[in-house]
Short mmCIF file of C-alpha atoms and ligand atoms in Angstrom, two decimals:
data_model
loop_
_atom_site.label_atom_id
_atom_site.label_comp_id
_atom_site.label_asym_id
_atom_site.label_seq_id
_atom_site.Cartn_x
_atom_site.Cartn_y
_atom_site.Cartn_z
CA UNK A 582 -39.84 -208.80 -94.96
CA UNK A 583 -37.81 -205.68 -94.28
CA UNK A 584 -39.02 -202.39 -95.63
CA UNK A 585 -37.75 -198.90 -96.17
CA UNK A 586 -39.93 -196.25 -94.61
CA UNK A 587 -40.61 -192.81 -96.01
CA UNK A 588 -42.52 -190.56 -93.64
CA UNK A 589 -45.07 -188.12 -94.97
CA UNK A 590 -44.72 -185.34 -92.41
CA UNK A 591 -47.99 -183.53 -91.88
CA UNK A 592 -48.04 -182.90 -88.15
CA UNK A 593 -50.83 -184.86 -86.47
CA UNK A 594 -51.73 -186.39 -89.83
CA UNK A 595 -48.26 -187.77 -90.56
CA UNK A 596 -47.99 -191.35 -91.78
CA UNK A 597 -45.45 -193.92 -92.93
CA UNK A 598 -45.04 -195.33 -96.43
CA UNK A 599 -43.50 -198.79 -96.17
CA UNK A 600 -41.70 -199.95 -99.33
CA UNK A 601 -40.18 -203.38 -99.83
CA UNK A 602 -40.52 -206.88 -101.23
CA UNK A 603 -42.60 -209.76 -99.87
CA UNK A 604 -44.37 -207.56 -97.32
CA UNK A 605 -47.84 -208.93 -98.01
CA UNK A 606 -49.78 -210.57 -96.54
CA UNK A 607 -48.41 -210.34 -93.00
CA UNK A 608 -46.08 -207.35 -92.61
CA UNK A 609 -45.99 -206.84 -88.84
CA UNK A 610 -46.29 -203.00 -88.80
CA UNK A 611 -49.39 -203.28 -91.00
CA UNK A 612 -50.99 -205.82 -88.65
CA UNK A 613 -50.12 -203.58 -85.73
CA UNK A 614 -51.57 -200.52 -87.45
CA UNK A 615 -54.84 -202.28 -88.20
CA UNK A 616 -55.38 -203.96 -84.86
CA UNK A 617 -56.82 -201.01 -82.84
CA UNK A 618 -59.79 -200.42 -85.13
CA UNK A 619 -63.29 -201.62 -84.30
CA UNK A 620 -64.26 -202.77 -87.79
CA UNK A 621 -62.08 -203.17 -90.89
CA UNK A 622 -63.26 -203.11 -94.48
CA UNK A 623 -60.87 -204.54 -97.05
CA UNK A 624 -61.91 -203.02 -100.36
CA UNK A 625 -60.15 -204.62 -103.30
CA UNK A 626 -59.98 -204.34 -107.06
CA UNK A 627 -61.54 -207.53 -108.43
CA UNK A 628 -58.27 -208.26 -110.31
CA UNK A 629 -56.35 -208.71 -107.06
CA UNK A 630 -58.96 -210.49 -104.94
CA UNK A 631 -57.55 -214.00 -105.36
CA UNK A 632 -53.87 -213.01 -105.50
CA UNK A 633 -53.64 -210.48 -102.67
CA UNK A 634 -56.96 -209.72 -100.96
CA UNK A 635 -57.89 -213.22 -99.82
CA UNK A 636 -54.35 -214.07 -98.59
CA UNK A 637 -54.28 -210.74 -96.74
CA UNK A 638 -57.69 -211.39 -95.22
CA UNK A 639 -56.54 -214.85 -94.09
CA UNK A 640 -53.28 -213.52 -92.61
CA UNK A 641 -55.15 -210.81 -90.75
CA UNK A 642 -57.62 -213.37 -89.44
CA UNK A 643 -54.73 -215.53 -88.19
CA UNK A 644 -53.52 -212.45 -86.31
CA UNK A 645 -57.00 -212.04 -84.81
CA UNK A 646 -57.94 -209.13 -87.08
CA UNK A 647 -61.26 -209.69 -88.85
CA UNK A 648 -62.16 -207.88 -92.09
CA UNK A 649 -65.16 -207.50 -94.35
CA UNK A 650 -64.02 -208.04 -97.95
CA UNK A 651 -65.72 -205.90 -100.58
CA UNK A 652 -64.83 -206.16 -104.26
CA UNK A 653 -64.87 -203.31 -106.77
CA UNK A 654 -64.90 -203.86 -110.56
CA UNK A 655 -61.58 -203.04 -112.23
CA UNK A 656 -61.19 -199.93 -114.33
CA UNK A 657 -61.55 -196.17 -114.38
CA UNK A 658 -65.35 -196.43 -114.64
CA UNK A 659 -65.42 -197.46 -110.96
CA UNK A 660 -64.42 -193.92 -109.97
CA UNK A 661 -68.12 -193.09 -110.16
CA UNK A 662 -71.04 -191.83 -108.07
CA UNK A 663 -72.55 -195.31 -108.51
CA UNK A 664 -69.59 -197.09 -106.86
CA UNK A 665 -69.31 -194.38 -104.21
CA UNK A 666 -72.94 -194.90 -103.24
CA UNK A 667 -72.68 -198.66 -103.39
CA UNK A 668 -69.60 -198.74 -101.13
CA UNK A 669 -71.17 -196.36 -98.62
CA UNK A 670 -74.33 -198.48 -98.50
CA UNK A 671 -72.44 -201.79 -98.16
CA UNK A 672 -70.21 -200.47 -95.40
CA UNK A 673 -73.05 -198.73 -93.55
CA UNK A 674 -75.02 -201.98 -93.57
CA UNK A 675 -72.41 -203.26 -91.09
CA UNK A 676 -73.07 -200.31 -88.74
CA UNK A 677 -69.48 -199.05 -88.56
CA UNK A 678 -68.44 -196.53 -85.95
CA UNK A 679 -65.86 -193.79 -86.25
CA UNK A 680 -63.15 -196.17 -85.09
CA UNK A 681 -63.54 -198.21 -88.30
CA UNK A 682 -60.88 -198.36 -91.01
CA UNK A 683 -61.06 -198.89 -94.76
CA UNK A 684 -58.19 -200.67 -96.50
CA UNK A 685 -57.80 -199.84 -100.19
CA UNK A 686 -56.12 -202.68 -102.09
CA UNK A 687 -55.47 -202.07 -105.78
CA UNK A 688 -54.33 -199.32 -108.11
CA UNK A 689 -55.10 -195.63 -108.26
CA UNK A 690 -58.74 -196.27 -109.06
CA UNK A 691 -59.35 -198.13 -105.81
CA UNK A 692 -57.21 -195.74 -103.75
CA UNK A 693 -58.94 -192.63 -105.10
CA UNK A 694 -62.43 -194.11 -104.65
CA UNK A 695 -61.90 -195.66 -101.22
CA UNK A 696 -60.14 -192.54 -99.96
CA UNK A 697 -63.14 -190.44 -100.90
CA UNK A 698 -65.53 -192.92 -99.27
CA UNK A 699 -63.38 -192.78 -96.11
CA UNK A 700 -63.52 -188.98 -96.09
CA UNK A 701 -67.33 -189.03 -96.27
CA UNK A 702 -68.43 -191.96 -94.11
CA UNK A 703 -69.50 -190.74 -90.67
CA UNK A 704 -67.74 -187.48 -91.68
CA UNK A 705 -64.45 -189.32 -91.88
CA UNK A 706 -63.07 -192.71 -90.93
CA UNK A 707 -59.47 -193.90 -91.18
CA UNK A 708 -58.08 -195.51 -94.30
CA UNK A 709 -54.95 -197.35 -95.31
CA UNK A 710 -53.57 -197.62 -98.83
CA UNK A 711 -52.08 -200.85 -100.18
CA UNK A 712 -51.19 -199.90 -103.76
CA UNK A 713 -50.63 -202.76 -106.22
CA UNK A 714 -49.70 -200.81 -109.36
CA UNK A 715 -46.52 -198.89 -110.05
CA UNK A 716 -48.53 -195.72 -110.62
CA UNK A 717 -50.31 -196.02 -107.29
CA UNK A 718 -47.06 -196.79 -105.43
CA UNK A 719 -45.14 -193.77 -106.75
CA UNK A 720 -47.98 -191.30 -106.91
CA UNK A 721 -51.65 -191.81 -106.12
CA UNK A 722 -51.42 -193.66 -102.78
CA UNK A 723 -49.33 -190.88 -101.23
CA UNK A 724 -50.51 -187.34 -100.59
CA UNK A 725 -54.21 -187.68 -99.87
CA UNK A 726 -55.82 -186.70 -103.15
CA UNK A 727 -59.03 -188.68 -103.46
CA UNK A 728 -61.65 -188.36 -106.18
CA UNK A 729 -64.23 -189.80 -108.50
CA UNK A 730 -64.98 -188.64 -112.03
CA UNK A 731 -68.11 -186.79 -113.08
CA UNK A 732 -69.79 -186.19 -116.41
CA UNK A 733 -67.94 -182.87 -116.57
CA UNK A 734 -64.49 -184.42 -116.24
CA UNK A 735 -61.91 -186.43 -114.39
CA UNK A 736 -61.28 -186.19 -110.63
CA UNK A 737 -63.65 -183.24 -110.33
CA UNK A 738 -65.44 -184.56 -107.23
CA UNK A 739 -63.00 -185.26 -104.44
CA UNK A 740 -61.27 -184.26 -101.24
CA UNK A 741 -57.82 -183.98 -99.70
CA UNK A 742 -57.88 -186.77 -97.16
CA UNK A 743 -54.70 -188.44 -95.93
CA UNK A 744 -54.35 -192.19 -95.25
CA UNK A 745 -53.02 -193.51 -91.94
CA UNK A 746 -50.36 -195.64 -93.64
CA UNK A 747 -49.30 -196.85 -97.07
CA UNK A 748 -47.82 -200.28 -97.78
CA UNK A 749 -46.13 -200.72 -101.17
CA UNK A 750 -45.18 -204.35 -101.67
CA UNK A 751 -43.10 -204.27 -104.83
CA UNK A 752 -43.55 -208.03 -105.26
CA UNK A 753 -47.15 -207.38 -106.25
CA UNK A 754 -45.90 -205.65 -109.41
CA UNK A 755 -44.90 -209.05 -110.78
CA UNK A 756 -48.52 -209.76 -111.73
CA UNK A 757 -49.14 -206.30 -113.19
CA UNK A 758 -49.75 -206.42 -116.97
CA UNK A 759 -46.75 -204.87 -118.83
CA UNK A 760 -48.88 -202.10 -120.34
CA UNK A 761 -49.99 -201.05 -116.83
CA UNK A 762 -46.40 -201.14 -115.59
CA UNK A 763 -45.33 -198.88 -118.48
CA UNK A 764 -48.18 -196.47 -117.71
CA UNK A 765 -46.97 -196.21 -114.11
CA UNK A 766 -43.47 -195.51 -115.35
CA UNK A 767 -44.72 -192.28 -116.95
CA UNK A 768 -45.30 -190.90 -113.42
CA UNK A 769 -41.81 -192.06 -112.37
CA UNK A 770 -40.20 -190.09 -115.22
CA UNK A 771 -42.35 -187.11 -114.30
CA UNK A 772 -40.46 -186.67 -110.99
CA UNK A 773 -37.17 -186.41 -112.85
CA UNK A 774 -38.46 -183.91 -115.38
CA UNK A 775 -40.08 -181.60 -112.83
CA UNK A 776 -37.46 -181.45 -110.10
CA UNK A 777 -34.57 -183.85 -110.33
CA UNK A 778 -32.23 -183.94 -113.35
CA UNK A 779 -29.91 -186.40 -111.56
CA UNK A 780 -32.81 -188.85 -111.07
CA UNK A 781 -33.77 -188.43 -114.73
CA UNK A 782 -30.18 -189.31 -115.69
CA UNK A 783 -30.25 -192.30 -113.33
CA UNK A 784 -33.48 -193.47 -115.00
CA UNK A 785 -31.90 -193.18 -118.46
CA UNK A 786 -29.06 -195.41 -117.24
CA UNK A 787 -31.19 -197.91 -115.33
CA UNK A 788 -34.44 -198.03 -117.26
CA UNK A 789 -33.84 -201.53 -118.68
CA UNK A 790 -33.13 -203.03 -115.24
CA UNK A 791 -36.13 -201.18 -113.88
CA UNK A 792 -38.30 -202.53 -116.67
CA UNK A 793 -37.29 -206.03 -115.58
CA UNK A 794 -38.37 -205.28 -111.98
CA UNK A 795 -34.78 -205.63 -110.75
CA UNK A 796 -35.45 -205.57 -106.98
CA UNK A 797 -32.73 -203.11 -105.92
CA UNK A 798 -33.31 -200.73 -108.83
CA UNK A 799 -37.08 -200.87 -108.40
CA UNK A 800 -36.83 -200.24 -104.66
CA UNK A 801 -34.57 -197.24 -105.24
CA UNK A 802 -36.87 -195.77 -107.91
CA UNK A 803 -40.07 -196.14 -105.88
CA UNK A 804 -38.42 -194.94 -102.66
CA UNK A 805 -36.99 -191.90 -104.47
CA UNK A 806 -40.34 -190.97 -106.05
CA UNK A 807 -42.21 -191.39 -102.75
CA UNK A 808 -39.62 -189.29 -100.92
CA UNK A 809 -39.97 -186.55 -103.54
CA UNK A 810 -43.74 -186.70 -103.32
CA UNK A 811 -43.63 -186.63 -99.50
CA UNK A 812 -41.45 -183.51 -99.59
CA UNK A 813 -43.77 -181.77 -102.05
CA UNK A 814 -46.90 -182.70 -100.08
CA UNK A 815 -45.27 -181.55 -96.84
CA UNK A 816 -44.53 -178.18 -98.46
CA UNK A 817 -47.94 -177.74 -100.06
CA UNK A 818 -50.57 -180.28 -99.01
CA UNK A 819 -53.55 -178.65 -100.74
CA UNK A 820 -51.84 -177.59 -103.96
CA UNK A 821 -51.65 -173.84 -103.56
CA UNK A 822 -48.17 -173.77 -105.05
CA UNK A 823 -45.40 -176.31 -105.62
CA UNK A 824 -47.68 -179.39 -105.61
CA UNK A 825 -49.09 -178.22 -108.93
CA UNK A 826 -45.78 -179.31 -110.50
CA UNK A 827 -46.97 -182.91 -110.02
CA UNK A 828 -49.56 -182.14 -112.66
CA UNK A 829 -46.85 -181.88 -115.31
CA UNK A 830 -48.28 -183.44 -118.47
CA UNK A 831 -51.72 -183.73 -116.91
CA UNK A 832 -53.51 -180.75 -118.50
CA UNK A 833 -53.41 -182.23 -121.99
CA UNK A 834 -53.15 -185.73 -120.47
CA UNK A 835 -56.59 -185.40 -118.90
CA UNK A 836 -57.89 -183.92 -122.17
CA UNK A 837 -56.59 -186.98 -124.03
CA UNK A 838 -58.28 -189.30 -121.52
CA UNK A 839 -61.56 -187.43 -121.83
CA UNK A 840 -61.42 -187.46 -125.63
CA UNK A 841 -60.77 -191.21 -125.68
CA UNK A 842 -63.52 -192.08 -123.21
CA UNK A 843 -61.34 -192.84 -120.12
CA UNK A 844 -60.84 -196.45 -121.08
CA UNK A 845 -58.91 -196.89 -124.33
CA UNK A 846 -55.87 -194.88 -123.23
CA UNK A 847 -54.43 -195.49 -119.75
CA UNK A 848 -53.86 -192.52 -117.43
CA UNK A 849 -50.08 -192.89 -117.56
CA UNK A 850 -50.10 -193.21 -121.35
CA UNK A 851 -52.08 -189.98 -121.64
CA UNK A 852 -49.69 -188.30 -119.20
CA UNK A 853 -46.71 -189.49 -121.29
CA UNK A 854 -48.07 -187.74 -124.40
CA UNK A 855 -49.11 -184.76 -122.27
CA UNK A 856 -45.56 -184.41 -120.86
CA UNK A 857 -43.98 -184.35 -124.31
CA UNK A 858 -46.59 -181.81 -125.45
CA UNK A 859 -45.83 -179.69 -122.38
CA UNK A 860 -42.15 -179.68 -123.37
CA UNK A 861 -43.08 -178.79 -126.97
CA UNK A 862 -45.19 -175.94 -125.58
CA UNK A 863 -42.28 -174.87 -123.34
CA UNK A 864 -39.99 -174.77 -126.39
CA UNK A 865 -42.62 -172.92 -128.45
CA UNK A 866 -42.82 -170.25 -125.74
CA UNK A 867 -39.02 -169.96 -125.67
CA UNK A 868 -38.45 -171.52 -122.25
CA UNK A 869 -36.31 -174.45 -123.40
CA UNK A 870 -34.79 -176.05 -126.48
CA UNK A 871 -36.79 -178.34 -128.77
CA UNK A 872 -34.25 -181.07 -128.00
CA UNK A 873 -35.88 -181.67 -124.59
CA UNK A 874 -39.11 -182.98 -126.10
CA UNK A 875 -37.10 -185.17 -128.46
CA UNK A 876 -35.05 -186.57 -125.55
CA UNK A 877 -38.17 -187.42 -123.56
CA UNK A 878 -39.85 -188.92 -126.64
CA UNK A 879 -36.94 -191.36 -127.11
CA UNK A 880 -36.98 -192.26 -123.40
CA UNK A 881 -40.75 -192.86 -123.23
CA UNK A 882 -40.85 -194.87 -126.46
CA UNK A 883 -38.03 -197.09 -125.18
CA UNK A 884 -40.29 -197.85 -122.20
CA UNK A 885 -43.22 -198.83 -124.41
CA UNK A 886 -45.12 -195.59 -123.98
CA UNK A 887 -46.78 -193.35 -126.56
CA UNK A 888 -45.18 -189.93 -126.96
CA UNK A 889 -47.24 -188.13 -129.59
CA UNK A 890 -50.93 -187.78 -130.41
CA UNK A 891 -50.20 -189.78 -133.58
CA UNK A 892 -49.21 -192.71 -131.37
CA UNK A 893 -52.86 -192.87 -130.26
CA UNK A 894 -55.22 -193.65 -133.12
CA UNK A 895 -57.96 -191.03 -133.21
CA UNK A 896 -59.36 -188.26 -135.34
CA UNK A 897 -58.22 -185.56 -132.89
CA UNK A 898 -60.07 -182.26 -132.57
CA UNK A 899 -57.85 -179.38 -131.43
CA UNK A 900 -60.88 -177.38 -130.27
CA UNK A 901 -62.09 -180.28 -128.14
CA UNK A 902 -58.66 -180.79 -126.55
CA UNK A 903 -58.38 -177.09 -125.72
CA UNK A 904 -61.90 -177.02 -124.30
CA UNK A 905 -60.92 -179.77 -121.85
CA UNK A 906 -57.85 -177.74 -120.83
CA UNK A 907 -60.14 -174.91 -119.74
CA UNK A 908 -61.98 -177.41 -117.50
CA UNK A 909 -58.72 -178.44 -115.79
CA UNK A 910 -58.66 -177.89 -112.02
CA UNK A 911 -55.60 -175.65 -112.38
CA UNK A 912 -57.36 -173.21 -114.75
CA UNK A 913 -58.15 -169.95 -112.96
CA UNK A 914 -60.33 -167.01 -114.04
CA UNK A 915 -60.86 -168.60 -117.45
CA UNK A 916 -57.12 -168.69 -118.20
CA UNK A 917 -55.15 -171.78 -119.18
CA UNK A 918 -52.60 -173.06 -116.67
CA UNK A 919 -49.80 -175.39 -117.78
CA UNK A 920 -46.79 -176.84 -116.02
CA UNK A 921 -43.86 -175.97 -118.30
CA UNK A 922 -40.11 -176.59 -118.08
CA UNK A 923 -36.90 -174.64 -118.59
CA UNK A 924 -34.79 -177.80 -118.57
CA UNK A 925 -34.97 -181.36 -117.25
CA UNK A 926 -35.40 -180.93 -113.48
CA UNK A 927 -36.68 -177.36 -113.66
CA UNK A 928 -40.44 -177.13 -114.14
CA UNK A 929 -42.68 -174.21 -113.25
CA UNK A 930 -46.35 -173.29 -113.32
CA UNK A 931 -47.47 -170.88 -116.05
CA UNK A 932 -50.85 -169.52 -114.95
CA UNK A 933 -51.53 -167.52 -118.07
CA UNK A 934 -50.62 -169.77 -120.96
CA UNK A 935 -51.75 -168.24 -124.27
CA UNK A 936 -54.36 -170.41 -125.99
CA UNK A 937 -52.78 -169.44 -129.32
CA UNK A 938 -49.52 -171.13 -128.28
CA UNK A 939 -51.31 -174.32 -127.22
CA UNK A 940 -53.21 -174.27 -130.51
CA UNK A 941 -50.02 -173.79 -132.56
CA UNK A 942 -48.29 -176.67 -130.80
CA UNK A 943 -51.29 -178.94 -131.41
CA UNK A 944 -51.48 -177.85 -135.07
CA UNK A 945 -47.79 -178.68 -135.56
CA UNK A 946 -48.32 -182.00 -133.70
CA UNK A 947 -51.23 -183.02 -135.90
CA UNK A 948 -50.08 -181.33 -139.12
P1 NAD B 1214 -55.96 -198.89 -111.97
O1 NAD B 1214 -56.27 -198.72 -110.56
O2 NAD B 1214 -57.08 -198.93 -112.96
O3 NAD B 1214 -55.10 -200.24 -112.14
C1 NAD B 1214 -54.65 -200.61 -113.41
C2 NAD B 1214 -55.11 -202.03 -113.81
O4 NAD B 1214 -54.28 -202.96 -113.16
C3 NAD B 1214 -56.53 -202.36 -113.44
O5 NAD B 1214 -57.09 -203.12 -114.50
C4 NAD B 1214 -56.38 -203.26 -112.22
O6 NAD B 1214 -57.43 -204.19 -112.16
C5 NAD B 1214 -55.07 -203.93 -112.47
N1 NAD B 1214 -54.25 -204.30 -111.32
C6 NAD B 1214 -53.97 -203.54 -110.24
N2 NAD B 1214 -53.00 -204.12 -109.54
C7 NAD B 1214 -52.67 -205.27 -110.14
C8 NAD B 1214 -51.71 -206.28 -109.90
N3 NAD B 1214 -50.82 -206.18 -108.90
N4 NAD B 1214 -51.68 -207.34 -110.72
C9 NAD B 1214 -52.52 -207.41 -111.78
N5 NAD B 1214 -53.40 -206.46 -112.11
C10 NAD B 1214 -53.47 -205.40 -111.29
O7 NAD B 1214 -54.97 -197.77 -112.53
P2 NAD B 1214 -53.69 -197.04 -111.93
O8 NAD B 1214 -52.84 -196.80 -113.11
O9 NAD B 1214 -53.15 -197.71 -110.76
O10 NAD B 1214 -54.30 -195.66 -111.42
C11 NAD B 1214 -54.90 -194.75 -112.31
C12 NAD B 1214 -55.82 -193.87 -111.52
O11 NAD B 1214 -55.07 -193.16 -110.53
C13 NAD B 1214 -56.50 -192.80 -112.36
O12 NAD B 1214 -57.85 -192.77 -112.03
C14 NAD B 1214 -55.81 -191.52 -111.96
O13 NAD B 1214 -56.65 -190.40 -112.06
C15 NAD B 1214 -55.48 -191.80 -110.53
N6 NAD B 1214 -54.36 -191.01 -110.01
C16 NAD B 1214 -54.54 -190.42 -108.80
C17 NAD B 1214 -53.51 -189.69 -108.24
C18 NAD B 1214 -53.68 -189.10 -106.87
O14 NAD B 1214 -52.80 -188.33 -106.44
N7 NAD B 1214 -54.72 -189.43 -106.14
C19 NAD B 1214 -52.28 -189.59 -108.90
C20 NAD B 1214 -52.13 -190.21 -110.13
C21 NAD B 1214 -53.18 -190.92 -110.67
N1 LIG B 1215 -50.74 -186.70 -108.54
C1 LIG B 1215 -50.74 -185.31 -108.30
C2 LIG B 1215 -50.73 -184.97 -106.85
O1 LIG B 1215 -50.79 -185.82 -105.99
O2 LIG B 1215 -50.67 -183.82 -106.52
#
């Protein structure tokens, strides 16, 4: 029950991220952190209610900490106005005060949704993240981006709102379906490509052990990603600058998700293809060699991830993909913004990416 702690340093809004094995259900610092609140709402993905939510609720009760358990249906479609309204109504029915806390237990869907609810209820109540997917542990639970989707696109209704603590119990990954694990791995690789060539090399050497959830390797990988994310968020909490690098692969990734209806292709799978396309675009614009995209393709495929649009069965429309790119949150003044790379570990934001280059890359991809 020992954990490594990474601190997200944001002045008065700083918080710890605890990372370790066998931390749930009764990790003492978590119990301590939850005890001062007046009411506690444990909001869990339905897939983890029996495995993690009920044992956590029981352990908290044993420690004298009572919770209301609320279940949310699994899947991206829960990041919706309907679930936002339903959660607000259910919580408000218990007459919470501002000293209440919400506990998000699940993957990125639950964390994003519950974080937004926390930011809105009574103009802001505390929340704690307990991520149970690899993606949520290395990315979405840290940094305070919360959101739901709207008809116009993904994550377009949201807020920056930091949690009070994050608990990543790596043991919970043992029940994660392999496809979901692989999708989370796409975000792990992302850190290496954008800022850390040595970590990328370490991943190439250790990816098989990581895939098998080797405890030491997994702990190192998650701790390293969280530390990188904490440093980036500390430098640029509201994404005016360096934080945009974390969107590497996401411009076309989000377009792929939108074009496939947000359910058939997982977020991490779309990001995997989007990252390779971003490297192909980087090469097309003369920033790096074509070998980079090939290297990443081999790496992602070895980890069970798609790497090209052809790996996802669909009659792709280049116009539709590009239209989604214009709706991306990074687009400014009607110009396309992409995160590109000069080499592994050296990404940068290109705020004026020519549409013609994106179109050419997609034509070559689908040709
Ligand atoms: P998810 O929350 O949908 O979880 C994936 C699946 O795994 C779901 O079916 C869930 O029911 C199941 N599950 C979760 N934990 C489990 C466990 N331990 N055992 C068995 N099943 C389990 O998806 P995700 O990949 O965690 O997150 C994707 C979401 O995160 C997207 O909506 C994406 O936009 C968002 N995201 C947000 C940020 C951010 O900074 N806020 C960053 C990256 C991604
Ligand atoms: N996942 C992107 C970010 O947190 O900025």
